[in-house]
PDB file of C-alpha atoms in Angstrom:
ATOM      1  CA  UNK A 229     134.420 -20.541 -70.708  1.00  0.00           C
ATOM      2  CA  UNK A 230     137.882 -18.861 -70.481  1.00  0.00           C
ATOM      3  CA  UNK A 231     136.731 -15.506 -71.546  1.00  0.00           C
ATOM      4  CA  UNK A 232     133.949 -15.607 -68.652  1.00  0.00           C
ATOM      5  CA  UNK A 233     136.845 -16.118 -66.167  1.00  0.00           C
ATOM      6  CA  UNK A 234     138.388 -12.751 -67.812  1.00  0.00           C
ATOM      7  CA  UNK A 235     140.794 -14.511 -69.615  1.00  0.00           C
ATOM      8  CA  UNK A 236     140.097 -13.339 -73.008  1.00  0.00           C
ATOM      9  CA  UNK A 237     144.129 -13.284 -73.721  1.00  0.00           C
ATOM     10  CA  UNK A 238     143.652 -17.245 -73.568  1.00  0.00           C
ATOM     11  CA  UNK A 239     140.274 -17.453 -75.004  1.00  0.00           C
ATOM     12  CA  UNK A 240     140.959 -18.209 -78.837  1.00  0.00           C
ATOM     13  CA  UNK A 241     144.403 -20.507 -77.960  1.00  0.00           C
ATOM     14  CA  UNK A 242     142.194 -22.406 -75.210  1.00  0.00           C
ATOM     15  CA  UNK A 243     139.597 -23.118 -77.612  1.00  0.00           C
ATOM     16  CA  UNK A 244     141.811 -24.262 -80.364  1.00  0.00           C
ATOM     17  CA  UNK A 245     143.372 -26.627 -77.820  1.00  0.00           C
ATOM     18  CA  UNK A 246     140.398 -28.106 -76.441  1.00  0.00           C
ATOM     19  CA  UNK A 247     139.131 -28.466 -80.232  1.00  0.00           C
ATOM     20  CA  UNK A 248     142.555 -30.538 -80.878  1.00  0.00           C
ATOM     21  CA  UNK A 249     142.688 -32.517 -78.028  1.00  0.00           C
ATOM     22  CA  UNK A 250     138.770 -33.459 -78.421  1.00  0.00           C
ATOM     23  CA  UNK A 251     139.111 -34.521 -81.960  1.00  0.00           C
ATOM     24  CA  UNK A 252     142.431 -36.529 -80.714  1.00  0.00           C
ATOM     25  CA  UNK A 253     140.239 -38.250 -78.144  1.00  0.00           C
ATOM     26  CA  UNK A 254     137.284 -38.916 -80.489  1.00  0.00           C
ATOM     27  CA  UNK A 255     139.642 -40.511 -82.857  1.00  0.00           C
ATOM     28  CA  UNK A 256     141.107 -42.857 -80.363  1.00  0.00           C
ATOM     29  CA  UNK A 257     137.958 -43.826 -78.878  1.00  0.00           C
ATOM     30  CA  UNK A 258     136.540 -44.777 -82.343  1.00  0.00           C
ATOM     31  CA  UNK A 259     139.658 -46.779 -83.284  1.00  0.00           C
ATOM     32  CA  UNK A 260     139.232 -49.235 -80.369  1.00  0.00           C
ATOM     33  CA  UNK A 261     135.185 -49.218 -80.981  1.00  0.00           C
ATOM     34  CA  UNK A 262     134.552 -48.101 -77.934  1.00  0.00           C
ATOM     35  CA  UNK A 263     131.028 -46.659 -77.065  1.00  0.00           C
ATOM     36  CA  UNK A 264     132.363 -44.466 -73.893  1.00  0.00           C
ATOM     37  CA  UNK A 265     132.130 -40.542 -74.001  1.00  0.00           C
ATOM     38  CA  UNK A 266     135.074 -38.437 -74.348  1.00  0.00           C
ATOM     39  CA  UNK A 267     135.245 -35.906 -71.486  1.00  0.00           C
ATOM     40  CA  UNK A 268     136.356 -32.407 -71.203  1.00  0.00           C
ATOM     41  CA  UNK A 269     137.487 -30.560 -68.191  1.00  0.00           C
ATOM     42  CA  UNK A 270     138.435 -26.783 -68.045  1.00  0.00           C
ATOM     43  CA  UNK A 271     139.999 -25.235 -64.812  1.00  0.00           C
ATOM     44  CA  UNK A 272     141.464 -22.103 -64.138  1.00  0.00           C
ATOM     45  CA  UNK A 273     143.544 -20.093 -61.012  1.00  0.00           C
ATOM     46  CA  UNK A 274     143.535 -17.212 -63.185  1.00  0.00           C
ATOM     47  CA  UNK A 275     147.284 -17.374 -63.761  1.00  0.00           C
ATOM     48  CA  UNK A 276     147.103 -20.890 -65.426  1.00  0.00           C
ATOM     49  CA  UNK A 277     144.171 -22.605 -67.119  1.00  0.00           C
ATOM     50  CA  UNK A 278     144.350 -26.345 -67.655  1.00  0.00           C
ATOM     51  CA  UNK A 279     142.396 -28.060 -70.284  1.00  0.00           C
ATOM     52  CA  UNK A 280     142.148 -31.842 -70.017  1.00  0.00           C
ATOM     53  CA  UNK A 281     140.360 -34.418 -72.418  1.00  0.00           C
ATOM     54  CA  UNK A 282     139.583 -38.008 -71.340  1.00  0.00           C
ATOM     55  CA  UNK A 283     139.050 -40.917 -73.580  1.00  0.00           C
ATOM     56  CA  UNK A 284     138.906 -44.884 -73.500  1.00  0.00           C
ATOM     57  CA  UNK A 285     141.788 -45.652 -75.461  1.00  0.00           C
ATOM     58  CA  UNK A 286     144.631 -46.895 -73.231  1.00  0.00           C
ATOM     59  CA  UNK A 287     146.981 -45.813 -75.903  1.00  0.00           C
ATOM     60  CA  UNK A 288     149.272 -42.973 -75.238  1.00  0.00           C
ATOM     61  CA  UNK A 289     149.407 -39.976 -77.558  1.00  0.00           C
ATOM     62  CA  UNK A 290     151.503 -39.992 -80.330  1.00  0.00           C
ATOM     63  CA  UNK A 291     152.945 -36.639 -81.741  1.00  0.00           C
ATOM     64  CA  UNK A 292     152.925 -37.623 -85.624  1.00  0.00           C
ATOM     65  CA  UNK A 293     154.309 -35.216 -88.519  1.00  0.00           C
ATOM     66  CA  UNK A 294     152.130 -34.153 -91.125  1.00  0.00           C
ATOM     67  CA  UNK A 295     152.188 -36.770 -94.024  1.00  0.00           C
ATOM     68  CA  UNK A 296     152.644 -34.488 -97.231  1.00  0.00           C
ATOM     69  CA  UNK A 297     149.043 -32.984 -98.042  1.00  0.00           C
ATOM     70  CA  UNK A 298     146.861 -34.729 -95.402  1.00  0.00           C
ATOM     71  CA  UNK A 299     144.757 -32.546 -93.238  1.00  0.00           C
ATOM     72  CA  UNK A 300     145.607 -34.318 -89.950  1.00  0.00           C
ATOM     73  CA  UNK A 301     148.312 -35.439 -88.042  1.00  0.00           C
ATOM     74  CA  UNK A 302     149.318 -31.755 -86.896  1.00  0.00           C
ATOM     75  CA  UNK A 303     146.873 -31.519 -83.598  1.00  0.00           C
ATOM     76  CA  UNK A 304     149.488 -32.462 -80.917  1.00  0.00           C
ATOM     77  CA  UNK A 305     152.381 -30.632 -82.763  1.00  0.00           C
ATOM     78  CA  UNK A 306     149.741 -27.098 -82.552  1.00  0.00           C
ATOM     79  CA  UNK A 307     148.873 -28.005 -78.765  1.00  0.00           C
ATOM     80  CA  UNK A 308     152.759 -28.455 -77.888  1.00  0.00           C
ATOM     81  CA  UNK A 309     153.324 -24.881 -79.744  1.00  0.00           C
ATOM     82  CA  UNK A 310     150.549 -23.228 -78.131  1.00  0.00           C
ATOM     83  CA  UNK A 311     150.438 -24.478 -74.323  1.00  0.00           C
ATOM     84  CA  UNK A 312     152.994 -23.879 -72.006  1.00  0.00           C
ATOM     85  CA  UNK A 313     153.312 -27.620 -71.436  1.00  0.00           C
ATOM     86  CA  UNK A 314     151.197 -30.760 -72.137  1.00  0.00           C
ATOM     87  CA  UNK A 315     151.240 -34.467 -71.313  1.00  0.00           C
ATOM     88  CA  UNK A 316     149.076 -37.220 -70.585  1.00  0.00           C
ATOM     89  CA  UNK A 317     148.038 -39.847 -67.540  1.00  0.00           C
ATOM     90  CA  UNK A 318     146.209 -42.786 -67.020  1.00  0.00           C
ATOM     91  CA  UNK A 319     142.832 -42.596 -65.266  1.00  0.00           C
ATOM     92  CA  UNK A 320     140.274 -45.032 -64.279  1.00  0.00           C
ATOM     93  CA  UNK A 321     136.962 -43.368 -64.349  1.00  0.00           C
ATOM     94  CA  UNK A 322     133.667 -44.341 -65.852  1.00  0.00           C
ATOM     95  CA  UNK A 323     135.168 -45.850 -68.974  1.00  0.00           C
ATOM     96  CA  UNK A 324     137.841 -43.304 -69.314  1.00  0.00           C
ATOM     97  CA  UNK A 325     141.341 -44.811 -69.101  1.00  0.00           C
ATOM     98  CA  UNK A 326     143.361 -41.637 -70.363  1.00  0.00           C
ATOM     99  CA  UNK A 327     143.819 -38.128 -69.912  1.00  0.00           C
ATOM    100  CA  UNK A 328     145.248 -35.533 -72.061  1.00  0.00           C
ATOM    101  CA  UNK A 329     146.036 -32.239 -70.906  1.00  0.00           C
ATOM    102  CA  UNK A 330     147.643 -28.819 -71.731  1.00  0.00           C
ATOM    103  CA  UNK A 331     148.343 -26.114 -69.649  1.00  0.00           C
ATOM    104  CA  UNK A 332     147.990 -22.315 -70.462  1.00  0.00           C
ATOM    105  CA  UNK A 333     149.506 -19.627 -68.882  1.00  0.00           C
ATOM    106  CA  UNK A 334     148.059 -15.961 -68.601  1.00  0.00           C
ATOM    107  CA  UNK A 335     150.626 -13.875 -70.607  1.00  0.00           C
ATOM    108  CA  UNK A 336     151.489 -16.031 -73.405  1.00  0.00           C
ATOM    109  CA  UNK A 337     152.144 -19.442 -74.813  1.00  0.00           C
ATOM    110  CA  UNK A 338     155.141 -21.923 -74.809  1.00  0.00           C
ATOM    111  CA  UNK A 339     156.551 -19.997 -71.641  1.00  0.00           C
ATOM    112  CA  UNK A 340     158.960 -22.947 -70.830  1.00  0.00           C
ATOM    113  CA  UNK A 341     158.648 -24.992 -74.278  1.00  0.00           C
ATOM    114  CA  UNK A 342     158.855 -28.005 -72.125  1.00  0.00           C
ATOM    115  CA  UNK A 343     156.806 -30.852 -73.249  1.00  0.00           C
ATOM    116  CA  UNK A 344     155.628 -33.521 -70.827  1.00  0.00           C
ATOM    117  CA  UNK A 345     154.229 -35.927 -73.087  1.00  0.00           C
ATOM    118  CA  UNK A 346     156.737 -39.091 -72.689  1.00  0.00           C
ATOM    119  CA  UNK A 347     153.804 -39.866 -69.846  1.00  0.00           C
ATOM    120  CA  UNK A 348     152.939 -39.219 -66.512  1.00  0.00           C
ATOM    121  CA  UNK A 349     151.018 -41.389 -63.938  1.00  0.00           C
ATOM    122  CA  UNK A 350     147.927 -40.614 -62.259  1.00  0.00           C
ATOM    123  CA  UNK A 351     148.956 -38.311 -59.357  1.00  0.00           C
ATOM    124  CA  UNK A 352     151.759 -36.447 -61.065  1.00  0.00           C
ATOM    125  CA  UNK A 353     149.359 -34.314 -63.252  1.00  0.00           C
ATOM    126  CA  UNK A 354     150.017 -30.621 -63.047  1.00  0.00           C
ATOM    127  CA  UNK A 355     146.596 -30.245 -61.189  1.00  0.00           C
ATOM    128  CA  UNK A 356     145.500 -33.173 -59.137  1.00  0.00           C
ATOM    129  CA  UNK A 357     141.998 -33.173 -58.517  1.00  0.00           C
TER     130      UNK A 357
END
């Protein structure tokens, strides 16, 4: 999708971030025994790309450091390193209760290094919609 918008420089990074956020959402949804789907939204205004993934877990995302040789636990660390900023907010839309988002800016990742992961409320996300 991002490549179709002529944002080729962001394409691989956007794909990795979408994959990490989606994997986390599936894990969170399964952990509470939910049957609701995971939702993915991608938006761009050609200078920024916003990737948002919604799930039905009410629990906020947690950055975990990898434990030893485990394969998991690095998802949000990657999202933080590759995005300009990221965060989450509560939503209530057809079984979806939380949305985790990451913003990419055309021209490079981690422009500000700012993480908005401590929590956001509905209406404060970077691109209300």
